[in-house]
mmCIF file of C-alpha atoms in Angstrom:
data_model
loop_
_atom_site.group_PDB
_atom_site.id
_atom_site.type_symbol
_atom_site.label_atom_id
_atom_site.label_comp_id
_atom_site.label_asym_id
_atom_site.label_seq_id
_atom_site.Cartn_x
_atom_site.Cartn_y
_atom_site.Cartn_z
ATOM 1 C CA MET A 1 0.900 114.779 25.362
ATOM 2 C CA SER A 2 0.121 117.599 27.764
ATOM 3 C CA ILE A 3 -0.372 120.598 25.494
ATOM 4 C CA GLY A 4 -0.629 122.946 28.482
ATOM 5 C CA HIS A 5 2.772 121.946 29.843
ATOM 6 C CA THR A 6 4.357 122.077 26.403
ATOM 7 C CA LEU A 7 3.050 125.588 25.730
ATOM 8 C CA LEU A 8 4.155 126.659 29.212
ATOM 9 C CA GLY A 9 7.611 125.267 28.544
ATOM 10 C CA LEU A 10 7.810 127.213 25.270
ATOM 11 C CA LEU A 11 6.947 130.397 27.177
ATOM 12 C CA GLU A 12 9.953 129.984 29.480
ATOM 13 C CA SER A 13 12.314 131.433 26.881
ATOM 14 C CA GLY A 14 10.221 134.658 26.702
ATOM 15 C CA PRO A 15 6.718 136.050 26.207
ATOM 16 C CA ARG A 16 4.873 135.096 22.998
ATOM 17 C CA HIS A 17 1.551 135.618 21.238
ATOM 18 C CA GLY A 18 -0.893 132.731 20.869
ATOM 19 C CA TYR A 19 -0.198 132.504 17.143
ATOM 20 C CA ASP A 20 3.540 132.398 17.747
ATOM 21 C CA LEU A 21 3.049 129.614 20.327
ATOM 22 C CA LYS A 22 0.974 127.574 17.885
ATOM 23 C CA ARG A 23 3.541 127.963 15.115
ATOM 24 C CA THR A 24 6.461 126.950 17.343
ATOM 25 C CA PHE A 25 4.519 123.990 18.743
ATOM 26 C CA ASP A 26 3.606 122.798 15.226
ATOM 27 C CA GLU A 27 7.194 123.153 14.042
ATOM 28 C CA LYS A 28 8.754 121.298 16.921
ATOM 29 C CA PHE A 29 6.118 118.799 18.039
ATOM 30 C CA GLY A 30 3.092 118.968 15.731
ATOM 31 C CA HIS A 31 4.311 116.755 12.856
ATOM 32 C CA ASP A 32 1.145 115.334 11.353
ATOM 33 C CA ARG A 33 -1.116 116.907 13.971
ATOM 34 C CA PRO A 34 -0.932 120.695 14.076
ATOM 35 C CA LEU A 35 -2.782 122.453 16.910
ATOM 36 C CA HIS A 36 -6.071 124.190 16.259
ATOM 37 C CA TYR A 37 -6.208 127.854 17.173
ATOM 38 C CA GLY A 38 -9.139 127.031 19.424
ATOM 39 C CA GLN A 39 -7.015 124.566 21.368
ATOM 40 C CA VAL A 40 -4.298 127.173 21.896
ATOM 41 C CA TYR A 41 -6.639 129.872 23.135
ATOM 42 C CA ALA A 42 -8.631 127.491 25.344
ATOM 43 C CA THR A 43 -5.373 126.207 26.862
ATOM 44 C CA MET A 44 -4.048 129.732 27.423
ATOM 45 C CA SER A 45 -7.332 130.767 29.149
ATOM 46 C CA ARG A 46 -6.981 127.814 31.494
ATOM 47 C CA LEU A 47 -3.342 128.561 32.248
ATOM 48 C CA LEU A 48 -4.269 132.212 32.859
ATOM 49 C CA LYS A 49 -7.082 131.241 35.215
ATOM 50 C CA ASN A 50 -4.716 128.964 37.144
ATOM 51 C CA GLY A 51 -2.109 131.705 37.508
ATOM 52 C CA LEU A 52 0.519 129.849 35.471
ATOM 53 C CA VAL A 53 0.711 132.594 32.811
ATOM 54 C CA GLU A 54 -0.110 136.273 32.757
ATOM 55 C CA VAL A 55 -0.922 138.751 30.026
ATOM 56 C CA ASP A 56 2.296 140.627 29.288
ATOM 57 C CA GLY A 57 0.746 143.102 26.865
ATOM 58 C CA VAL A 58 -1.991 143.582 24.276
ATOM 59 C CA GLU A 59 -1.281 144.783 20.733
ATOM 60 C CA SER A 60 -3.685 145.462 17.937
ATOM 61 C CA ASP A 61 -1.650 146.956 15.061
ATOM 62 C CA GLY A 62 -4.932 148.141 13.588
ATOM 63 C CA GLY A 63 -6.312 144.556 13.506
ATOM 64 C CA PRO A 64 -7.839 142.393 16.217
ATOM 65 C CA GLU A 65 -6.290 142.532 19.658
ATOM 66 C CA ARG A 66 -3.501 140.063 20.270
ATOM 67 C CA LYS A 67 -2.466 139.104 23.792
ATOM 68 C CA ARG A 68 1.141 138.410 24.595
ATOM 69 C CA TYR A 69 1.535 135.790 27.299
ATOM 70 C CA ALA A 70 4.339 135.427 29.860
ATOM 71 C CA ILE A 71 4.986 132.518 32.182
ATOM 72 C CA THR A 72 4.685 133.176 35.965
ATOM 73 C CA ASP A 73 6.902 131.761 38.740
ATOM 74 C CA ALA A 74 4.118 129.254 39.507
ATOM 75 C CA GLY A 75 4.196 128.303 35.782
ATOM 76 C CA ILE A 76 7.960 127.695 35.878
ATOM 77 C CA THR A 77 7.527 125.481 38.960
ATOM 78 C CA ASP A 78 4.763 123.585 37.174
ATOM 79 C CA VAL A 79 6.954 122.942 34.089
ATOM 80 C CA ALA A 80 9.828 121.766 36.307
ATOM 81 C CA ALA A 81 7.540 119.343 38.163
ATOM 82 C CA TRP A 82 6.151 117.982 34.850
ATOM 83 C CA LEU A 83 9.621 117.424 33.400
ATOM 84 C CA ALA A 84 10.833 115.726 36.584
ATOM 85 C CA GLN A 85 7.842 113.334 36.708
ATOM 86 C CA PRO A 86 8.600 110.134 34.702
ATOM 87 C CA GLU A 87 5.917 109.229 32.184
ATOM 88 C CA LYS A 88 3.935 106.147 33.067
ATOM 89 C CA PRO A 89 4.964 103.367 30.664
ATOM 90 C CA GLU A 90 2.031 102.261 28.513
ATOM 91 C CA PRO A 91 1.083 98.754 29.689
ATOM 92 C CA TYR A 92 -0.597 97.746 26.388
ATOM 93 C CA LEU A 93 -2.745 95.208 28.219
ATOM 94 C CA GLN A 94 -5.912 95.890 26.277
ATOM 95 C CA SER A 95 -4.658 95.321 22.787
ATOM 96 C CA THR A 96 -7.098 95.441 19.864
ATOM 97 C CA LEU A 97 -4.769 93.155 17.960
ATOM 98 C CA TYR A 98 -4.924 90.490 20.651
ATOM 99 C CA THR A 99 -8.714 90.793 20.822
ATOM 100 C CA LYS A 100 -8.986 90.362 17.044
ATOM 101 C CA VAL A 101 -6.736 87.283 17.069
ATOM 102 C CA VAL A 102 -8.796 85.625 19.813
ATOM 103 C CA LEU A 103 -12.071 86.504 18.109
ATOM 104 C CA ALA A 104 -10.802 85.113 14.796
ATOM 105 C CA LEU A 105 -9.973 81.825 16.562
ATOM 106 C CA LEU A 106 -13.307 81.737 18.410
ATOM 107 C CA THR A 107 -15.273 82.343 15.211
ATOM 108 C CA GLY A 108 -13.317 79.876 13.086
ATOM 109 C CA ARG A 109 -11.727 82.553 10.887
ATOM 110 C CA ASP A 110 -8.111 82.452 9.717
ATOM 111 C CA ALA A 111 -6.082 84.153 12.459
ATOM 112 C CA ALA A 112 -2.828 83.655 10.520
ATOM 113 C CA ASP A 113 -4.210 85.681 7.626
ATOM 114 C CA LEU A 114 -5.247 88.408 10.015
ATOM 115 C CA LEU A 115 -1.723 88.531 11.458
ATOM 116 C CA ASP A 116 -0.172 88.582 7.997
ATOM 117 C CA ALA A 117 -2.397 91.452 6.874
ATOM 118 C CA GLN A 118 -1.502 93.392 10.011
ATOM 119 C CA ARG A 119 2.169 92.635 9.503
ATOM 120 C CA SER A 120 2.046 94.077 5.942
ATOM 121 C CA GLU A 121 0.311 97.183 7.214
ATOM 122 C CA HIS A 122 2.901 97.707 9.923
ATOM 123 C CA LEU A 123 5.766 97.283 7.455
ATOM 124 C CA ARG A 124 4.096 99.660 5.027
ATOM 125 C CA LEU A 125 4.052 102.380 7.672
ATOM 126 C CA MET A 126 7.621 101.530 8.683
ATOM 127 C CA ARG A 127 8.710 102.061 5.055
ATOM 128 C CA ILE A 128 7.048 105.485 4.970
ATOM 129 C CA LEU A 129 8.698 106.495 8.251
ATOM 130 C CA THR A 130 12.097 105.156 7.141
ATOM 131 C CA ASP A 131 11.835 107.181 3.954
ATOM 132 C CA ARG A 132 10.841 110.275 5.877
ATOM 133 C CA LYS A 133 13.715 109.731 8.288
ATOM 134 C CA ARG A 134 16.152 109.412 5.403
ATOM 135 C CA GLN A 135 15.124 112.821 4.076
ATOM 136 C CA GLY A 136 14.636 114.585 7.413
ATOM 137 C CA ASP A 137 16.793 116.405 9.915
ATOM 138 C CA LEU A 138 17.827 115.017 13.322
ATOM 139 C CA ALA A 139 14.500 116.034 14.933
ATOM 140 C CA ASP A 140 12.599 114.129 12.229
ATOM 141 C CA GLN A 141 14.912 111.162 12.602
ATOM 142 C CA LEU A 142 14.347 110.950 16.358
ATOM 143 C CA ILE A 143 10.595 111.266 16.190
ATOM 144 C CA CYS A 144 10.405 108.689 13.381
ATOM 145 C CA ASP A 145 12.742 106.371 15.299
ATOM 146 C CA HIS A 146 10.407 106.504 18.292
ATOM 147 C CA ALA A 147 7.527 105.381 16.102
ATOM 148 C CA LEU A 148 9.678 102.793 14.294
ATOM 149 C CA PHE A 149 10.794 101.121 17.511
ATOM 150 C CA HIS A 150 7.176 100.831 18.676
ATOM 151 C CA LEU A 151 6.056 99.381 15.344
ATOM 152 C CA GLU A 152 8.957 96.969 15.463
ATOM 153 C CA ALA A 153 7.847 95.824 18.910
ATOM 154 C CA ASP A 154 4.351 95.204 17.525
ATOM 155 C CA LEU A 155 5.810 93.238 14.633
ATOM 156 C CA ARG A 156 7.797 91.016 16.956
ATOM 157 C CA TRP A 157 4.627 90.370 18.866
ATOM 158 C CA LEU A 158 2.815 89.512 15.609
ATOM 159 C CA GLU A 159 5.565 87.031 14.687
ATOM 160 C CA LEU A 160 5.529 85.439 18.107
ATOM 161 C CA THR A 161 1.766 85.150 18.086
ATOM 162 C CA ALA A 162 1.778 83.655 14.569
ATOM 163 C CA ALA A 163 4.176 80.989 15.896
ATOM 164 C CA ARG A 164 1.913 80.294 18.858
ATOM 165 C CA LEU A 165 -1.520 80.286 17.189
ATOM 166 C CA GLY A 166 -1.957 76.530 17.681
ATOM 167 C CA ARG A 167 -1.395 76.767 21.418
ATOM 168 C CA LEU A 168 -3.501 79.882 21.723
ATOM 169 C CA ALA A 169 -6.367 78.111 19.999
ATOM 170 C CA GLU A 170 -6.177 75.310 22.605
ATOM 171 C CA VAL A 171 -6.396 77.873 25.408
ATOM 172 C CA VAL A 172 -9.211 80.073 24.094
ATOM 173 C CA LEU A 173 -11.464 77.558 22.349
ATOM 174 C CA PRO A 174 -14.130 76.024 24.582
ATOM 175 C CA MET B 1 6.242 80.612 -15.197
ATOM 176 C CA THR B 2 7.846 83.737 -13.760
ATOM 177 C CA PRO B 3 6.297 87.100 -12.957
ATOM 178 C CA ALA B 4 6.515 89.448 -15.967
ATOM 179 C CA GLY B 5 9.568 91.667 -16.029
ATOM 180 C CA SER B 6 11.350 89.845 -13.230
ATOM 181 C CA LEU B 7 15.152 89.669 -13.353
ATOM 182 C CA LEU B 8 15.527 86.722 -11.004
ATOM 183 C CA ALA B 9 12.759 84.296 -10.114
ATOM 184 C CA ALA B 10 12.452 81.025 -8.234
ATOM 185 C CA HIS B 11 9.481 78.725 -8.664
ATOM 186 C CA ASP B 12 8.371 75.948 -6.306
ATOM 187 C CA LEU B 13 11.805 75.277 -4.813
ATOM 188 C CA HIS B 14 12.328 72.221 -2.615
ATOM 189 C CA LYS B 15 15.531 71.540 -0.742
ATOM 190 C CA THR B 16 16.164 69.002 2.036
ATOM 191 C CA TYR B 17 19.245 68.684 4.183
ATOM 192 C CA GLY B 18 19.296 65.084 5.466
ATOM 193 C CA SER B 19 15.751 64.591 6.704
ATOM 194 C CA THR B 20 15.204 68.287 7.394
ATOM 195 C CA PRO B 21 13.255 70.169 4.740
ATOM 196 C CA ALA B 22 14.728 73.670 4.319
ATOM 197 C CA LEU B 23 12.558 74.736 1.392
ATOM 198 C CA ASP B 24 9.131 73.267 0.759
ATOM 199 C CA GLY B 25 7.655 74.952 -2.281
ATOM 200 C CA ALA B 26 9.210 78.416 -2.127
ATOM 201 C CA SER B 27 8.633 80.940 -4.915
ATOM 202 C CA PHE B 28 10.225 84.344 -5.235
ATOM 203 C CA SER B 29 10.944 87.093 -7.727
ATOM 204 C CA VAL B 30 12.855 90.351 -7.936
ATOM 205 C CA HIS B 31 12.706 92.998 -10.648
ATOM 206 C CA PRO B 32 15.663 95.026 -11.924
ATOM 207 C CA GLY B 33 16.617 97.725 -9.406
ATOM 208 C CA GLU B 34 14.136 96.463 -6.809
ATOM 209 C CA VAL B 35 15.042 95.964 -3.151
ATOM 210 C CA VAL B 36 13.181 92.935 -1.735
ATOM 211 C CA ALA B 37 13.442 91.862 1.888
ATOM 212 C CA VAL B 38 13.216 88.160 2.665
ATOM 213 C CA MET B 39 11.936 87.832 6.194
ATOM 214 C CA GLY B 40 10.995 85.053 8.553
ATOM 215 C CA PRO B 41 11.988 83.366 11.809
ATOM 216 C CA SER B 42 15.339 81.640 12.336
ATOM 217 C CA GLY B 43 15.494 78.301 10.541
ATOM 218 C CA SER B 44 12.602 79.187 8.233
ATOM 219 C CA GLY B 45 14.702 78.708 5.095
ATOM 220 C CA LYS B 46 15.630 82.330 4.290
ATOM 221 C CA SER B 47 19.327 81.710 3.787
ATOM 222 C CA THR B 48 18.729 78.492 1.813
ATOM 223 C CA LEU B 49 16.441 80.460 -0.478
ATOM 224 C CA LEU B 50 19.144 83.088 -0.955
ATOM 225 C CA HIS B 51 21.760 80.424 -1.659
ATOM 226 C CA CYS B 52 19.502 78.778 -4.269
ATOM 227 C CA LEU B 53 18.761 82.151 -5.903
ATOM 228 C CA ALA B 54 22.491 82.903 -6.104
ATOM 229 C CA GLY B 55 23.305 79.491 -7.587
ATOM 230 C CA ILE B 56 25.430 78.541 -4.575
ATOM 231 C CA VAL B 57 23.104 75.694 -3.626
ATOM 232 C CA THR B 58 21.225 73.537 -6.147
ATOM 233 C CA PRO B 59 17.601 72.886 -5.149
ATOM 234 C CA ASP B 60 16.284 69.310 -5.165
ATOM 235 C CA SER B 61 13.463 70.448 -7.417
ATOM 236 C CA GLY B 62 11.999 73.666 -8.778
ATOM 237 C CA THR B 63 13.552 76.276 -11.024
ATOM 238 C CA VAL B 64 15.633 79.444 -10.614
ATOM 239 C CA THR B 65 15.579 81.685 -13.642
ATOM 240 C CA TYR B 66 17.944 84.613 -14.101
ATOM 241 C CA GLY B 67 17.602 86.901 -17.102
ATOM 242 C CA GLY B 68 15.588 84.237 -18.894
ATOM 243 C CA ARG B 69 18.150 81.457 -18.264
ATOM 244 C CA GLU B 70 17.629 78.561 -15.893
ATOM 245 C CA LEU B 71 20.487 78.282 -13.393
ATOM 246 C CA SER B 72 20.197 74.486 -13.101
ATOM 247 C CA ALA B 73 20.774 74.163 -16.844
ATOM 248 C CA MET B 74 24.120 75.987 -16.528
ATOM 249 C CA SER B 75 27.438 74.296 -15.771
ATOM 250 C CA ASP B 76 29.214 74.929 -12.462
ATOM 251 C CA ALA B 77 31.720 77.085 -14.321
ATOM 252 C CA GLY B 78 28.899 79.009 -15.938
ATOM 253 C CA ARG B 79 27.256 79.658 -12.571
ATOM 254 C CA SER B 80 30.577 80.707 -11.037
ATOM 255 C CA ALA B 81 31.145 83.141 -13.897
ATOM 256 C CA LEU B 82 27.652 84.545 -13.374
ATOM 257 C CA ARG B 83 28.315 85.080 -9.677
ATOM 258 C CA ARG B 84 31.515 86.948 -10.548
ATOM 259 C CA THR B 85 30.019 89.202 -13.218
ATOM 260 C CA ASP B 86 26.364 89.704 -12.320
ATOM 261 C CA PHE B 87 26.038 89.050 -8.579
ATOM 262 C CA GLY B 88 27.452 90.745 -5.502
ATOM 263 C CA PHE B 89 27.385 89.435 -1.943
ATOM 264 C CA VAL B 90 27.294 90.924 1.536
ATOM 265 C CA PHE B 91 27.250 88.642 4.568
ATOM 266 C CA GLN B 92 26.649 89.215 8.288
ATOM 267 C CA PHE B 93 30.354 89.282 9.013
ATOM 268 C CA GLY B 94 32.032 91.162 6.131
ATOM 269 C CA GLN B 95 34.129 88.106 5.160
ATOM 270 C CA LEU B 96 36.882 90.328 3.862
ATOM 271 C CA VAL B 97 40.276 88.758 3.081
ATOM 272 C CA PRO B 98 42.370 89.609 6.181
ATOM 273 C CA GLU B 99 45.706 89.667 4.379
ATOM 274 C CA LEU B 100 44.591 92.286 1.839
ATOM 275 C CA THR B 101 44.088 96.008 2.506
ATOM 276 C CA CYS B 102 40.541 97.326 2.382
ATOM 277 C CA VAL B 103 40.976 98.839 -1.097
ATOM 278 C CA GLU B 104 42.464 95.581 -2.349
ATOM 279 C CA ASN B 105 39.441 93.743 -0.916
ATOM 280 C CA VAL B 106 37.022 96.100 -2.690
ATOM 281 C CA ALA B 107 39.005 95.802 -5.950
ATOM 282 C CA LEU B 108 39.021 92.007 -5.801
ATOM 283 C CA PRO B 109 35.878 91.309 -7.896
ATOM 284 C CA LEU B 110 37.277 93.555 -10.646
ATOM 285 C CA ARG B 111 40.706 91.910 -10.483
ATOM 286 C CA LEU B 112 39.029 88.474 -10.781
ATOM 287 C CA ASN B 113 37.264 89.774 -13.868
ATOM 288 C CA GLY B 114 40.650 90.667 -15.404
ATOM 289 C CA VAL B 115 40.748 94.427 -14.718
ATOM 290 C CA LYS B 116 44.284 95.775 -14.200
ATOM 291 C CA ARG B 117 45.289 96.647 -10.624
ATOM 292 C CA LYS B 118 45.519 100.423 -11.006
ATOM 293 C CA GLU B 119 42.179 100.773 -12.758
ATOM 294 C CA ALA B 120 40.523 98.303 -10.357
ATOM 295 C CA GLU B 121 41.774 100.129 -7.269
ATOM 296 C CA GLY B 122 40.763 103.498 -8.764
ATOM 297 C CA THR B 123 37.192 102.247 -9.203
ATOM 298 C CA ALA B 124 37.332 100.636 -5.757
ATOM 299 C CA LEU B 125 38.300 103.967 -4.190
ATOM 300 C CA GLU B 126 35.353 105.706 -5.863
ATOM 301 C CA TRP B 127 32.991 103.134 -4.319
ATOM 302 C CA MET B 128 34.716 103.423 -0.928
ATOM 303 C CA ALA B 129 34.178 107.192 -1.060
ATOM 304 C CA ARG B 130 30.467 106.624 -1.759
ATOM 305 C CA LEU B 131 30.316 104.290 1.199
ATOM 306 C CA GLU B 132 32.269 106.844 3.303
ATOM 307 C CA VAL B 133 35.209 104.507 3.993
ATOM 308 C CA ASP B 134 37.863 105.823 1.607
ATOM 309 C CA ASP B 135 39.904 106.906 4.633
ATOM 310 C CA VAL B 136 40.541 103.267 5.602
ATOM 311 C CA ALA B 137 41.635 102.185 2.110
ATOM 312 C CA ALA B 138 45.195 101.313 3.170
ATOM 313 C CA LYS B 139 44.192 99.528 6.384
ATOM 314 C CA ARG B 140 43.631 95.829 6.743
ATOM 315 C CA PRO B 141 40.185 94.543 7.798
ATOM 316 C CA GLY B 142 41.472 93.744 11.285
ATOM 317 C CA GLU B 143 42.335 97.407 11.805
ATOM 318 C CA VAL B 144 38.887 98.866 11.078
ATOM 319 C CA SER B 145 35.639 98.919 13.099
ATOM 320 C CA GLY B 146 32.744 96.539 12.456
ATOM 321 C CA GLY B 147 30.688 99.262 10.797
ATOM 322 C CA GLN B 148 33.569 100.332 8.541
ATOM 323 C CA GLY B 149 34.335 96.711 7.643
ATOM 324 C CA GLN B 150 30.744 96.126 6.637
ATOM 325 C CA ARG B 151 30.722 99.249 4.468
ATOM 326 C CA VAL B 152 33.928 98.008 2.831
ATOM 327 C CA ALA B 153 32.070 94.728 2.170
ATOM 328 C CA VAL B 154 29.148 96.648 0.619
ATOM 329 C CA ALA B 155 31.608 98.557 -1.601
ATOM 330 C CA ARG B 156 33.098 95.223 -2.673
ATOM 331 C CA ALA B 157 29.637 93.863 -3.454
ATOM 332 C CA LEU B 158 28.792 96.846 -5.642
ATOM 333 C CA VAL B 159 32.178 97.594 -7.283
ATOM 334 C CA ALA B 160 31.637 95.439 -10.365
ATOM 335 C CA THR B 161 28.132 97.022 -10.848
ATOM 336 C CA PRO B 162 26.309 93.697 -10.454
ATOM 337 C CA LYS B 163 22.702 93.258 -11.493
ATOM 338 C CA VAL B 164 21.809 91.672 -8.140
ATOM 339 C CA VAL B 165 23.317 92.032 -4.658
ATOM 340 C CA PHE B 166 22.525 89.277 -2.161
ATOM 341 C CA ALA B 167 22.751 90.578 1.398
ATOM 342 C CA ASP B 168 22.376 88.005 4.180
ATOM 343 C CA GLU B 169 21.730 89.742 7.510
ATOM 344 C CA PRO B 170 24.122 92.548 6.496
ATOM 345 C CA THR B 171 23.560 94.467 9.748
ATOM 346 C CA GLY B 172 23.321 91.469 12.066
ATOM 347 C CA ALA B 173 26.652 92.168 13.745
ATOM 348 C CA LEU B 174 26.276 95.949 13.987
ATOM 349 C CA ASP B 175 24.700 98.307 16.532
ATOM 350 C CA SER B 176 21.567 100.258 15.497
ATOM 351 C CA LEU B 177 23.348 103.396 14.305
ATOM 352 C CA ASN B 178 25.975 101.597 12.218
ATOM 353 C CA GLY B 179 23.380 99.173 10.927
ATOM 354 C CA GLU B 180 21.185 102.012 9.735
ATOM 355 C CA ARG B 181 24.023 103.763 7.977
ATOM 356 C CA VAL B 182 24.969 100.536 6.189
ATOM 357 C CA MET B 183 21.366 100.067 5.064
ATOM 358 C CA GLU B 184 21.042 103.689 3.921
ATOM 359 C CA LEU B 185 24.224 103.496 1.905
ATOM 360 C CA LEU B 186 23.543 100.005 0.543
ATOM 361 C CA THR B 187 20.039 100.795 -0.682
ATOM 362 C CA GLU B 188 20.923 104.285 -1.921
ATOM 363 C CA SER B 189 23.943 103.031 -3.886
ATOM 364 C CA ALA B 190 22.037 100.076 -5.292
ATOM 365 C CA ARG B 191 19.109 102.267 -6.377
ATOM 366 C CA THR B 192 21.452 104.780 -8.004
ATOM 367 C CA ALA B 193 23.253 101.970 -9.885
ATOM 368 C CA GLY B 194 19.983 100.174 -10.786
ATOM 369 C CA THR B 195 21.109 97.086 -8.878
ATOM 370 C CA ALA B 196 18.462 94.750 -7.427
ATOM 371 C CA VAL B 197 18.964 93.718 -3.809
ATOM 372 C CA VAL B 198 17.772 90.497 -2.162
ATOM 373 C CA LEU B 199 17.978 91.314 1.500
ATOM 374 C CA VAL B 200 17.650 88.502 4.027
ATOM 375 C CA THR B 201 16.811 89.842 7.475
ATOM 376 C CA HIS B 202 14.739 89.029 10.516
ATOM 377 C CA GLU B 203 14.725 92.684 11.595
ATOM 378 C CA ALA B 204 11.709 94.768 10.576
ATOM 379 C CA ARG B 205 13.663 98.008 10.859
ATOM 380 C CA VAL B 206 16.131 96.692 8.282
ATOM 381 C CA ALA B 207 13.346 95.345 6.066
ATOM 382 C CA ALA B 208 11.761 98.805 6.101
ATOM 383 C CA TYR B 209 14.535 99.929 3.734
ATOM 384 C CA SER B 210 13.131 97.585 1.052
ATOM 385 C CA ASP B 211 10.518 98.225 -1.614
ATOM 386 C CA ARG B 212 8.720 94.981 -0.884
ATOM 387 C CA ASP B 213 8.998 92.003 1.444
ATOM 388 C CA VAL B 214 8.490 88.286 1.218
ATOM 389 C CA VAL B 215 7.951 86.131 4.293
ATOM 390 C CA VAL B 216 9.414 82.624 4.557
ATOM 391 C CA ARG B 217 7.742 80.252 7.001
ATOM 392 C CA ASP B 218 8.564 76.548 7.249
ATOM 393 C CA GLY B 219 10.327 76.650 3.900
ATOM 394 C CA ARG B 220 7.430 78.243 2.061
ATOM 395 C CA CYS B 221 7.142 81.864 1.160
ATOM 396 C CA ARG B 222 4.381 84.197 0.337
ATOM 397 C CA ASP B 223 5.508 86.211 -2.633
ATOM 398 C CA LEU B 224 2.559 88.377 -3.562
ATOM 399 C CA GLU B 225 4.026 88.877 -7.053
ATOM 400 C CA TYR B 226 3.140 85.249 -7.661
ATOM 401 C CA ALA B 227 -0.344 85.706 -6.295
ATOM 402 C CA VAL B 228 -1.148 88.289 -8.977
#
């Protein structure tokens, strides 16, 4: 995810302090991975240098100085261009799972066991996400659904591969 | 030999249809209140396993034990009575009786157990409210949507507070949103009532509503409970 573009997008609704940006980002998009303060300030410095944000004011309230950032016209154009650009679909052509299956076959290990173990691990995570979805709000549901659909795709691949292990062995074994 | 504390257990089941083996040494167990998903590719023997567990089909060999009693040792009438009192069923297509209204469909298991109409329909309405379909109580199955019909079927499966609900691809005919709602309500209601669920599905997203899963391949299944 482009943190710079996301923070810029959050600034479009009005100027904010770095801390405020971090909090909003974590609430809306952070989930299990909150931003570090360092990341926020490094990103804001870069955006400032590139003219995409400007300092709208500095407050101290007796404590350390806090900069309030505002998005510039160039920043708004940059957010618009990012949103309009479709994300490149992940091709998944260098899959660790596939590599492991082939290596298991090449080294005479049980590839079916490997696939079963992976299957259990995928389902375990799917149960956790389903439970979280059940207790969460719509935002939680959508983000969990995104993960669940990807895990489901992996599982279908695992099933298909399990059913084709014999043929795969013929292809990869010397 | 059944896993300790299990409510329903199958051991080393074999079943052949003609020359086609459907089950080839399948073992399975479910504990009271547990939701277990039975997964596997089409034709792997999932449904045959479910039918054997529910006493609908008699295996060629192997045992099915429910509450300490062996199903094969019971008479047909005894197994039928057990299905009426202790088991509930949900199928892919609701299989509701088209001539009856939805509330009459839900009340049916209670009526078959001798409960009077008014009391049976009162209980049925409570279950329909839990499944969020009390508003279609007076309609016939042909007049409700697929998702509503399936929730009516779930209410019917749970109305007599069975010990085990057998659900065979309960969301197979529904879109994602309706399927999810059915699974949420089915598992939530079953957990609240302490009912075990044997859930046959080939969809991982549906299986993710379970506590545990068992995979059937070529008529055999890996039930880790048995591996312990």
